[in-house]
Short mmCIF file of C-alpha atoms in Angstrom, two decimals:
data_model
loop_
_atom_site.label_atom_id
_atom_site.label_comp_id
_atom_site.label_asym_id
_atom_site.label_seq_id
_atom_site.Cartn_x
_atom_site.Cartn_y
_atom_site.Cartn_z
CA UNK C 262 47.71 117.87 113.57
CA UNK C 263 44.19 118.85 114.52
CA UNK C 264 43.66 120.80 117.71
CA UNK C 265 41.40 118.01 118.91
CA UNK C 266 44.22 115.50 118.76
CA UNK C 267 46.71 117.94 120.25
CA UNK C 268 44.57 118.46 123.32
CA UNK C 269 44.84 114.84 124.26
CA UNK C 270 48.57 115.09 124.77
CA UNK C 271 49.77 116.38 128.10
CA UNK C 272 53.51 116.34 128.04
CA UNK C 273 55.20 118.76 130.38
CA UNK C 274 58.69 118.63 131.82
CA UNK C 275 61.31 115.98 131.39
CA UNK C 276 60.34 113.26 133.79
CA UNK C 277 61.70 109.79 133.48
CA UNK C 278 60.43 107.64 130.65
CA UNK C 279 57.45 105.64 131.80
CA UNK C 280 57.70 102.02 130.78
CA UNK C 281 54.63 100.79 128.95
CA UNK C 282 53.26 97.33 129.26
CA UNK C 283 53.16 96.98 125.51
CA UNK C 284 56.72 98.17 125.09
CA UNK C 285 58.88 95.20 126.02
CA UNK C 286 62.09 96.94 124.96
CA UNK C 287 61.65 99.77 127.42
CA UNK C 288 60.58 97.41 130.12
CA UNK C 289 63.80 95.47 129.73
CA UNK C 290 65.80 98.67 129.71
CA UNK C 291 64.24 99.59 133.05
CA UNK C 292 65.15 96.21 134.53
CA UNK C 293 68.73 96.35 133.30
CA UNK C 294 69.20 99.87 134.63
CA UNK C 295 67.53 99.27 137.98
CA UNK C 296 69.03 95.94 138.90
CA UNK C 297 72.30 96.85 137.20
CA UNK C 298 72.65 99.90 139.45
CA UNK C 299 71.87 97.91 142.58
CA UNK C 300 74.25 95.16 141.48
CA UNK C 301 77.03 97.62 140.74
CA UNK C 302 76.79 99.22 144.17
CA UNK C 303 76.71 95.81 145.86
CA UNK C 304 79.73 94.68 143.88
CA UNK C 305 81.71 97.85 144.65
CA UNK C 306 80.97 97.63 148.37
CA UNK C 307 81.90 93.97 148.44
CA UNK C 308 85.11 94.30 146.43
CA UNK C 309 86.34 97.60 147.88
CA UNK C 310 84.75 98.36 151.26
CA UNK C 311 87.14 101.30 151.55
CA UNK C 312 85.96 103.77 150.32
CA UNK C 313 82.63 102.43 149.00
CA UNK C 314 81.19 101.09 152.26
CA UNK C 315 82.18 104.32 154.00
CA UNK C 316 80.42 106.36 151.34
CA UNK C 317 77.28 104.28 151.67
CA UNK C 318 77.34 104.80 155.42
CA UNK C 319 77.85 108.54 155.04
CA UNK C 320 75.01 109.50 152.69
CA UNK C 321 71.67 108.21 154.17
CA UNK C 322 71.08 111.54 155.98
CA UNK C 323 71.36 113.19 152.61
CA UNK C 324 68.82 110.82 151.04
CA UNK C 325 66.38 111.70 153.82
CA UNK C 326 66.87 115.42 153.17
CA UNK C 327 66.43 114.93 149.43
CA UNK C 328 63.12 113.19 150.09
CA UNK C 329 62.05 115.89 152.51
CA UNK C 330 62.72 118.63 150.00
CA UNK C 331 61.09 116.71 147.14
CA UNK C 332 57.98 115.73 149.07
CA UNK C 333 57.49 119.16 150.64
CA UNK C 334 58.03 120.90 147.33
CA UNK C 335 55.73 118.65 145.31
CA UNK C 336 52.85 119.02 147.78
CA UNK C 337 53.22 122.79 147.85
CA UNK C 338 53.65 122.85 144.06
CA UNK C 339 50.39 120.92 143.59
CA UNK C 340 48.52 123.50 145.67
CA UNK C 341 50.13 126.38 143.77
CA UNK C 342 49.54 124.55 140.49
CA UNK C 343 45.84 124.04 141.19
CA UNK C 344 45.35 127.74 141.94
CA UNK C 345 47.47 128.77 138.96
CA UNK C 346 45.73 126.35 136.59
CA UNK C 347 42.30 127.61 137.62
CA UNK C 348 43.59 131.15 137.22
CA UNK C 349 44.85 130.43 133.72
CA UNK C 350 41.40 129.33 132.55
CA UNK C 351 39.52 131.93 134.60
CA UNK C 352 37.41 134.54 132.85
CA UNK C 353 38.26 136.95 135.64
CA UNK C 354 40.89 139.12 133.96
CA UNK C 355 42.74 140.00 137.16
CA UNK C 356 43.04 136.43 138.39
CA UNK C 357 43.93 135.22 134.90
CA UNK C 358 46.50 138.00 134.46
CA UNK C 359 48.26 137.27 137.75
CA UNK C 360 48.39 133.52 137.03
CA UNK C 361 49.70 134.04 133.50
CA UNK C 362 52.30 136.54 134.65
CA UNK C 363 53.51 134.13 137.31
CA UNK C 364 53.87 131.31 134.79
CA UNK C 365 55.68 133.51 132.26
CA UNK C 366 58.11 134.95 134.80
CA UNK C 367 58.95 131.67 136.50
CA UNK C 368 59.44 129.78 133.27
CA UNK C 369 61.82 132.47 132.09
CA UNK C 370 64.26 132.15 134.99
CA UNK C 371 66.59 129.18 135.48
CA UNK C 372 65.74 127.10 138.55
CA UNK C 373 69.25 127.49 139.92
CA UNK C 374 68.95 131.26 139.81
CA UNK C 375 65.52 131.07 141.46
CA UNK C 376 66.90 128.97 144.29
CA UNK C 377 69.68 131.49 144.94
CA UNK C 378 67.28 134.38 144.62
CA UNK C 379 64.59 133.05 146.96
CA UNK C 380 67.17 131.94 149.49
CA UNK C 381 68.78 135.36 149.70
CA UNK C 382 65.59 137.36 149.15
CA UNK C 383 63.81 135.49 151.91
CA UNK C 384 66.91 135.87 154.05
CA UNK C 385 66.63 139.66 153.97
CA UNK C 386 63.02 139.56 155.28
CA UNK C 387 62.82 136.64 157.69
CA UNK C 388 65.26 134.12 158.98
CA UNK C 389 64.16 130.76 157.61
CA UNK C 390 66.06 127.50 157.65
CA UNK C 391 67.83 126.74 154.38
CA UNK C 392 65.73 123.63 153.84
CA UNK C 393 62.46 125.58 154.05
CA UNK C 394 63.79 128.17 151.66
CA UNK C 395 64.80 125.33 149.32
CA UNK C 396 61.31 123.81 149.47
CA UNK C 397 59.69 127.17 148.75
CA UNK C 398 62.02 127.86 145.83
CA UNK C 399 61.38 124.45 144.27
CA UNK C 400 57.62 124.74 144.84
CA UNK C 401 57.38 128.22 143.35
CA UNK C 402 59.21 127.01 140.28
CA UNK C 403 57.37 123.73 139.83
CA UNK C 404 54.04 125.34 140.73
CA UNK C 405 54.23 127.21 137.44
CA UNK C 406 54.75 124.03 135.45
CA UNK C 407 52.12 122.25 137.52
CA UNK C 408 49.72 125.08 136.73
CA UNK C 409 50.13 124.27 133.05
CA UNK C 410 49.52 120.58 133.74
CA UNK C 411 46.32 121.43 135.63
CA UNK C 412 45.19 123.80 132.88
CA UNK C 413 45.82 121.19 130.18
CA UNK C 414 44.05 118.56 132.28
CA UNK C 415 40.95 120.69 132.71
CA UNK C 416 40.91 121.64 129.05
CA UNK C 417 41.18 117.98 128.05
CA UNK C 418 37.74 117.27 129.54
CA UNK C 419 35.22 117.35 126.72
CA UNK C 420 33.19 120.53 126.35
CA UNK C 421 30.01 118.45 126.50
CA UNK C 422 30.63 117.65 130.17
CA UNK C 423 30.58 121.31 131.07
CA UNK C 424 27.53 121.93 128.91
CA UNK C 425 25.64 119.02 130.47
CA UNK C 426 26.38 120.30 133.97
CA UNK C 427 25.40 123.87 133.09
CA UNK C 428 22.21 122.72 131.39
CA UNK C 429 21.22 121.06 134.67
CA UNK C 430 21.39 124.43 136.39
CA UNK C 431 24.81 124.09 138.00
CA UNK C 432 26.88 127.24 138.25
CA UNK C 433 30.52 127.46 137.16
CA UNK C 434 31.92 126.56 140.56
CA UNK C 435 29.64 123.55 141.06
CA UNK C 436 30.48 122.35 137.55
CA UNK C 437 34.19 122.59 138.27
CA UNK C 438 34.01 120.82 141.64
CA UNK C 439 31.57 118.04 140.82
CA UNK C 440 32.12 117.36 137.13
CA UNK C 441 35.35 118.75 135.68
CA UNK C 442 37.99 118.41 138.41
CA UNK C 443 37.20 114.79 139.40
CA UNK C 444 37.71 113.79 135.77
CA UNK C 445 40.71 116.07 135.24
CA UNK C 446 42.53 114.48 138.19
CA UNK C 447 42.77 111.19 136.31
CA UNK C 448 44.31 112.95 133.32
CA UNK C 449 46.61 115.04 135.47
CA UNK C 450 47.96 112.24 137.65
CA UNK C 451 50.56 110.78 135.23
CA UNK C 452 52.12 114.15 134.28
CA UNK C 453 52.18 115.10 137.96
CA UNK C 454 54.14 111.89 138.50
CA UNK C 455 56.58 112.98 135.84
CA UNK C 456 56.94 116.37 137.49
CA UNK C 457 57.64 114.59 140.76
CA UNK C 458 60.54 112.70 139.22
CA UNK C 459 61.88 115.79 137.50
CA UNK C 460 61.66 117.62 140.82
CA UNK C 461 63.43 114.80 142.60
CA UNK C 462 66.35 115.15 140.21
CA UNK C 463 66.33 118.94 140.28
CA UNK C 464 66.37 118.87 144.07
CA UNK C 465 70.10 118.21 143.78
CA UNK C 466 70.41 121.91 142.92
CA UNK C 467 69.54 122.89 146.48
CA UNK C 468 72.89 121.54 147.62
CA UNK C 469 74.33 124.96 146.74
CA UNK C 470 72.43 126.74 149.51
CA UNK C 471 73.70 124.79 152.50
CA UNK C 472 71.02 122.10 152.41
CA UNK C 473 72.65 118.79 153.25
CA UNK C 474 70.91 116.70 150.60
CA UNK C 475 72.26 113.60 148.91
CA UNK C 476 74.56 115.48 146.52
CA UNK C 477 75.91 117.78 149.21
CA UNK C 478 76.63 114.91 151.58
CA UNK C 479 78.53 113.28 148.76
CA UNK C 480 80.53 116.42 148.14
CA UNK C 481 81.34 116.71 151.83
CA UNK C 482 82.64 113.16 151.91
CA UNK C 483 84.60 113.53 148.69
CA UNK C 484 86.36 116.71 149.72
CA UNK C 485 87.45 115.14 152.99
CA UNK C 486 88.63 111.85 151.57
CA UNK C 487 89.67 113.05 148.08
CA UNK C 488 87.74 110.12 146.58
CA UNK C 489 85.81 112.25 144.08
CA UNK C 490 85.40 109.65 141.37
CA UNK C 491 84.26 106.89 143.74
CA UNK C 492 81.88 109.13 145.67
CA UNK C 493 80.13 110.61 142.65
CA UNK C 494 79.82 107.16 141.12
CA UNK C 495 77.84 106.06 144.17
CA UNK C 496 75.80 109.30 144.27
CA UNK C 497 74.84 108.93 140.61
CA UNK C 498 73.83 105.29 141.11
CA UNK C 499 71.70 106.14 144.15
CA UNK C 500 69.87 108.88 142.23
CA UNK C 501 69.35 106.45 139.39
CA UNK C 502 67.88 103.75 141.66
CA UNK C 503 65.52 106.20 143.38
CA UNK C 504 64.36 107.73 140.12
CA UNK C 505 63.80 104.39 138.40
CA UNK C 506 61.92 103.11 141.43
CA UNK C 507 59.48 106.01 141.37
CA UNK C 508 59.07 105.99 137.59
CA UNK C 509 58.00 102.36 137.91
CA UNK C 510 55.42 103.22 140.57
CA UNK C 511 54.08 106.04 138.43
CA UNK C 512 53.96 103.77 135.40
CA UNK C 513 51.84 101.26 137.32
CA UNK C 514 49.64 104.09 138.58
CA UNK C 515 49.13 105.41 135.06
CA UNK C 516 48.15 101.96 133.87
CA UNK C 517 45.59 101.56 136.63
CA UNK C 518 44.06 104.96 135.90
CA UNK C 519 43.70 104.17 132.22
CA UNK C 520 42.12 100.80 133.05
CA UNK C 521 39.59 102.47 135.32
CA UNK C 522 38.47 104.66 132.47
CA UNK R 194 -5.86 125.34 117.44
CA UNK R 195 -6.21 127.56 120.43
CA UNK R 196 -2.49 127.80 121.07
CA UNK R 197 -2.65 131.59 121.13
CA UNK R 198 -4.61 131.58 124.36
CA UNK R 199 -1.96 129.45 126.04
CA UNK R 200 1.05 130.67 127.93
CA UNK R 201 4.27 131.13 126.01
CA UNK R 202 7.10 129.01 127.34
CA UNK R 203 9.64 130.41 124.89
CA UNK R 204 9.48 133.73 123.13
CA UNK R 205 12.41 134.40 120.83
CA UNK R 206 12.36 137.59 118.80
CA UNK R 207 14.54 138.53 115.85
CA UNK R 208 17.58 136.68 117.12
CA UNK R 209 20.86 136.91 115.25
CA UNK R 210 23.92 134.79 115.83
CA UNK R 211 27.11 135.43 113.91
CA UNK R 212 30.26 133.31 113.61
CA UNK R 213 32.80 135.59 112.00
CA UNK R 214 31.12 136.58 108.77
CA UNK R 215 28.71 133.62 108.81
CA UNK R 216 25.16 134.22 110.02
CA UNK R 217 24.16 131.07 111.86
CA UNK R 218 20.84 132.62 112.87
CA UNK R 219 19.39 135.38 110.75
CA UNK R 220 16.54 137.22 112.47
CA UNK R 221 14.79 134.13 113.75
CA UNK R 222 11.62 134.47 115.80
CA UNK R 223 10.04 131.49 117.51
CA UNK R 224 7.34 131.06 120.12
CA UNK R 225 6.79 127.78 121.91
CA UNK R 226 3.62 127.42 123.91
CA UNK R 227 3.07 125.54 127.12
CA UNK R 228 2.66 121.85 126.35
CA UNK R 229 3.53 122.25 122.70
CA UNK R 230 5.84 119.85 120.84
CA UNK R 231 7.91 121.61 118.23
CA UNK R 232 10.15 119.65 115.88
CA UNK R 233 12.89 121.56 114.10
CA UNK R 234 14.31 120.05 110.95
CA UNK R 235 16.59 121.20 108.18
CA UNK R 236 19.86 120.46 106.43
CA UNK R 237 23.06 120.50 108.47
CA UNK R 238 24.43 123.96 109.02
CA UNK R 239 20.97 125.48 108.78
CA UNK R 240 21.17 126.79 112.35
CA UNK R 241 18.71 124.43 114.03
CA UNK R 242 21.10 123.29 116.77
CA UNK R 243 22.28 126.84 117.33
CA UNK R 244 18.67 127.95 117.75
CA UNK R 245 17.98 125.19 120.25
CA UNK R 246 21.15 125.86 122.22
CA UNK R 247 20.41 129.57 122.43
CA UNK R 248 17.20 128.79 124.34
CA UNK R 249 19.18 127.85 127.48
CA UNK R 250 22.01 130.20 126.58
CA UNK R 251 24.62 127.56 125.93
CA UNK R 252 24.98 129.63 122.79
CA UNK R 253 25.17 133.40 123.19
CA UNK R 254 23.20 135.36 120.63
CA UNK R 255 24.37 138.67 119.17
CA UNK R 256 21.00 140.42 118.72
CA UNK R 257 17.39 139.93 119.64
CA UNK R 258 15.60 138.81 122.77
CA UNK R 259 14.77 135.42 124.26
CA UNK R 260 12.30 135.05 127.10
CA UNK R 261 11.96 131.61 128.68
CA UNK R 262 9.23 130.94 131.24
CA UNK R 263 8.88 134.69 131.78
CA UNK R 264 12.62 135.25 132.31
CA UNK R 265 14.54 137.42 129.85
CA UNK R 266 17.81 135.56 129.22
CA UNK R 267 19.75 138.73 128.56
CA UNK R 268 18.38 140.83 131.39
CA UNK R 269 21.36 141.46 133.71
CA UNK R 270 19.08 140.70 136.65
CA UNK R 271 18.28 137.23 135.37
CA UNK R 272 20.19 134.39 137.00
CA UNK R 273 20.82 132.08 134.05
CA UNK R 274 21.17 129.05 136.33
CA UNK R 275 17.55 129.61 137.43
CA UNK R 276 16.45 129.42 133.80
CA UNK R 277 18.51 126.28 133.17
CA UNK R 278 16.96 124.59 136.20
CA UNK R 279 13.65 124.75 134.37
CA UNK R 280 14.97 123.76 130.96
CA UNK R 281 16.23 120.22 130.45
CA UNK R 282 18.59 119.45 127.60
CA UNK R 283 19.49 116.19 125.88
CA UNK R 284 22.60 116.13 123.71
CA UNK R 285 23.57 114.16 120.66
CA UNK R 286 26.59 112.77 122.50
CA UNK R 287 24.68 111.99 125.75
CA UNK R 288 27.29 113.72 127.93
CA UNK R 289 26.70 111.56 130.95
CA UNK R 290 29.25 112.06 133.72
CA UNK R 291 31.58 109.07 133.24
CA UNK R 292 33.03 109.21 136.76
CA UNK R 293 29.62 108.82 138.38
CA UNK R 294 27.21 105.90 138.44
CA UNK R 295 23.92 106.10 136.61
CA UNK R 296 22.18 106.82 139.90
CA UNK R 297 24.68 109.54 140.81
CA UNK R 298 24.24 111.08 137.36
CA UNK R 299 20.58 111.52 138.22
CA UNK R 300 21.03 112.71 141.79
CA UNK R 301 23.95 115.14 141.44
CA UNK R 302 22.09 118.21 140.20
CA UNK R 303 19.05 117.42 142.34
CA UNK R 304 21.23 117.58 145.44
CA UNK R 305 23.58 120.38 144.39
CA UNK R 306 21.10 122.64 142.57
CA UNK R 307 17.64 121.73 143.85
CA UNK R 308 18.99 121.14 147.39
CA UNK R 309 17.07 117.91 147.79
CA UNK R 310 18.15 115.37 150.38
CA UNK R 311 20.13 112.38 149.15
CA UNK R 312 17.26 110.05 149.95
CA UNK R 313 14.70 112.20 148.20
CA UNK R 314 16.94 112.55 145.16
CA UNK R 315 17.54 108.80 144.98
CA UNK R 316 13.85 108.00 145.21
CA UNK R 317 13.15 110.40 142.39
CA UNK R 318 16.04 108.96 140.39
CA UNK R 319 14.89 105.37 140.80
CA UNK R 320 11.36 106.30 139.79
CA UNK R 321 12.68 107.89 136.60
CA UNK R 322 15.06 105.02 135.84
CA UNK R 323 12.08 102.72 136.23
CA UNK R 324 10.23 104.85 133.73
CA UNK R 325 12.98 104.65 131.10
CA UNK R 326 13.40 100.94 131.84
CA UNK R 327 16.88 101.11 133.35
CA UNK R 328 16.38 100.70 137.08
CA UNK R 329 18.61 97.61 136.97
CA UNK R 330 21.53 99.75 135.76
CA UNK R 331 21.43 102.24 138.64
CA UNK R 332 24.80 101.14 140.04
CA UNK R 333 26.53 100.83 136.65
CA UNK R 334 28.88 103.39 135.19
CA UNK R 335 27.80 105.03 131.91
CA UNK R 336 30.73 103.43 130.08
CA UNK R 337 29.14 100.01 130.57
CA UNK R 338 25.89 101.02 128.87
CA UNK R 339 24.94 100.93 125.20
CA UNK R 340 24.36 104.21 123.38
CA UNK R 341 20.61 103.86 123.56
CA UNK R 342 20.73 103.12 127.27
CA UNK R 343 23.03 106.10 127.87
CA UNK R 344 20.66 108.41 126.07
CA UNK R 345 17.69 107.15 128.08
CA UNK R 346 19.69 107.81 131.26
CA UNK R 347 20.50 111.30 129.96
CA UNK R 348 16.79 111.98 129.43
CA UNK R 349 16.02 110.72 132.94
CA UNK R 350 18.81 112.91 134.30
CA UNK R 351 17.17 115.98 132.80
CA UNK R 352 13.72 114.95 133.99
CA UNK R 353 15.02 114.58 137.55
CA UNK R 354 15.15 118.36 137.72
CA UNK R 355 11.40 118.58 136.98
CA UNK R 356 11.91 120.81 133.97
CA UNK R 357 9.07 122.77 132.39
CA UNK R 358 10.66 122.49 128.96
CA UNK R 359 12.83 119.84 127.35
CA UNK R 360 15.29 120.53 124.53
CA UNK R 361 16.52 117.63 122.41
CA UNK R 362 19.55 118.27 120.19
CA UNK R 363 19.63 115.41 117.66
CA UNK R 364 19.14 112.83 120.41
CA UNK R 365 19.30 109.81 118.11
CA UNK R 366 21.94 110.92 115.59
CA UNK R 367 24.82 109.21 117.37
CA UNK R 368 22.97 105.93 117.85
CA UNK R 369 23.08 102.65 115.98
CA UNK R 370 19.83 102.14 114.08
CA UNK R 371 18.55 99.39 116.35
CA UNK R 372 18.79 101.68 119.38
CA UNK R 373 16.94 104.65 117.95
CA UNK R 374 13.53 103.16 118.67
CA UNK R 375 14.02 102.77 122.42
CA UNK R 376 15.01 106.43 122.77
CA UNK R 377 12.15 107.68 120.60
CA UNK R 378 9.74 105.58 122.67
CA UNK R 379 10.84 107.38 125.83
CA UNK R 380 10.40 110.71 124.08
CA UNK R 381 6.94 109.79 122.81
CA UNK R 382 5.97 108.73 126.30
CA UNK R 383 7.17 112.09 127.56
CA UNK R 384 5.16 113.89 124.88
CA UNK R 385 2.03 111.99 125.85
CA UNK R 386 2.59 113.19 129.40
CA UNK R 387 2.20 116.77 128.25
CA UNK R 388 5.82 117.91 128.41
CA UNK R 389 6.71 121.01 126.41
CA UNK R 390 9.34 119.88 123.93
CA UNK R 391 11.61 121.33 121.27
CA UNK R 392 13.32 118.62 119.23
CA UNK R 393 15.99 118.92 116.57
CA UNK R 394 15.96 115.64 114.69
CA UNK R 395 16.16 113.82 111.38
CA UNK R 396 13.55 111.28 112.46
CA UNK R 397 10.67 112.21 110.20
CA UNK R 398 8.44 109.45 111.56
CA UNK R 399 8.79 110.93 115.02
CA UNK R 400 8.04 114.41 113.68
CA UNK R 401 4.86 113.20 111.98
CA UNK R 402 3.65 111.33 115.01
CA UNK R 403 4.49 113.68 117.85
CA UNK R 404 4.90 117.24 116.57
CA UNK R 405 2.21 119.87 116.98
CA UNK R 406 4.28 122.04 114.73
CA UNK R 407 7.17 121.40 112.35
CA UNK R 408 9.71 124.10 111.68
CA UNK R 409 11.98 123.88 108.67
CA UNK R 410 15.18 125.90 108.73
CA UNK R 411 17.60 126.76 105.98
CA UNK R 412 20.61 129.10 106.00
CA UNK R 413 19.84 130.47 109.45
CA UNK R 414 16.19 131.23 108.78
CA UNK R 415 12.86 129.60 109.42
CA UNK R 416 11.56 129.09 105.90
CA UNK R 417 8.53 126.88 106.50
CA UNK R 418 6.37 126.31 109.53
CA UNK R 419 3.18 124.37 110.06
CA UNK R 420 1.45 121.21 111.20
CA UNK R 421 3.19 117.97 110.27
CA UNK R 422 0.33 117.20 107.91
CA UNK R 423 0.84 120.44 106.04
CA UNK R 424 4.60 120.17 106.04
CA UNK R 425 4.94 116.60 104.86
CA UNK R 426 2.15 116.67 102.28
CA UNK R 427 2.11 120.19 100.94
CA UNK R 428 5.29 122.13 101.61
CA UNK R 429 5.32 125.47 99.85
CA UNK R 430 8.97 126.42 99.98
CA UNK R 431 11.29 125.02 97.31
CA UNK R 432 14.08 124.25 99.77
CA UNK R 433 11.69 122.28 101.96
CA UNK R 434 10.42 120.28 98.98
CA UNK R 435 13.97 119.43 97.96
CA UNK R 436 14.91 118.43 101.51
CA UNK R 437 11.89 116.18 101.85
CA UNK R 438 12.51 114.55 98.49
CA UNK R 439 16.03 113.72 99.59
CA UNK R 440 15.20 112.43 103.04
CA UNK R 441 11.95 110.53 102.52
#
């Protein structure tokens, strides 16, 4: 494959499959999964209110926490990613070195280990709520991946754009702000959406550091009622519904961006 | 010709550009005088684009000196953006900014670099769009324009900066044949206006009509140089004769 063709592909992380308009098979798969999951929960609650209705009543707090962690982490990760991405393409050797080192180190440590580490490391310096520590841990991790998305997005903008801007007398910063970044955002948006979904799923890992997210609420209920199978069935279905919902939104977004081009 | 008494806009001396073991430019020297129209021709890979692009330092040279409008490009004290403000460039692939309207393409650098007010920049832009016959397309995005229209916008975009020198890097090579004429017409109009121009092109008709001087390059060197009349009727160098026999 030529490098030219390779540059067009930005595929980072393992976000949910995005249904394409042209791909009827996938589209149907999304429908079956989404409405199937909703239908299954509805059926379970209707046929066996105990324990299913009780589970459903118990977990909404957890869903809220999961969203809080995901949203906080993705916003922070985008900021970190932008700085890291610019660092990775910077000609300044110090800035570039720091950004590259950060990406290498973070990508080499499992997220679960990072969450433990940041939680306890932060704990020795300042007392922060577990949820904040969870957000920081997720953001630091995803910021590294986001940095690569930003870098790839910037590099996907044709060299001629930069040359045209420079030939008009713009300096590097003006070129980046007015010409490169506005175009890169369109390219970056879909992979950022994928990262968001991956982060949403990975946020279940924070349940190990006393953050009462969806998974942890489920575990709390299960260990009290000894209904492990039933509880985790519901938890899995809720994650599935949320993830499918967002992947659909991102799919629509991606379509609109490509139309605007 | 009394070109020697005129001011030199470009003064390139003994420049060398190397890609690995390949010499793209091999001790090339070129002076372009104020108001002069120089057309650079030659087979592909002869170094003509590299030469043109080194004049605004989009291409870094390895040896030699280039002075543009009195500014030495490789003097550490020279701010290269100041040089580029004075040197317009038109590319083979247009390189309009696709996320901005035609009007915004013309006003962006005026506002950001020349620090003109939005109103002033837009007036200037509309005047130039009028000149290239595209005032009606001011609010369109480049993607909606034909190749010829895009290239005319690109020329207007460069002119909006009031450059002292215009560089054209194969401006019609990416165009369908029926659109070449409209772009050449704009360039001829510009030449008539007294603009200093350096043009890399395969349009021999344009070279004959507009050039004060034709430069023929081969294998990174200038091998023939002279008036269009001399070049097209009595070339001395074998390589130039062969090239002309193939292209005409």
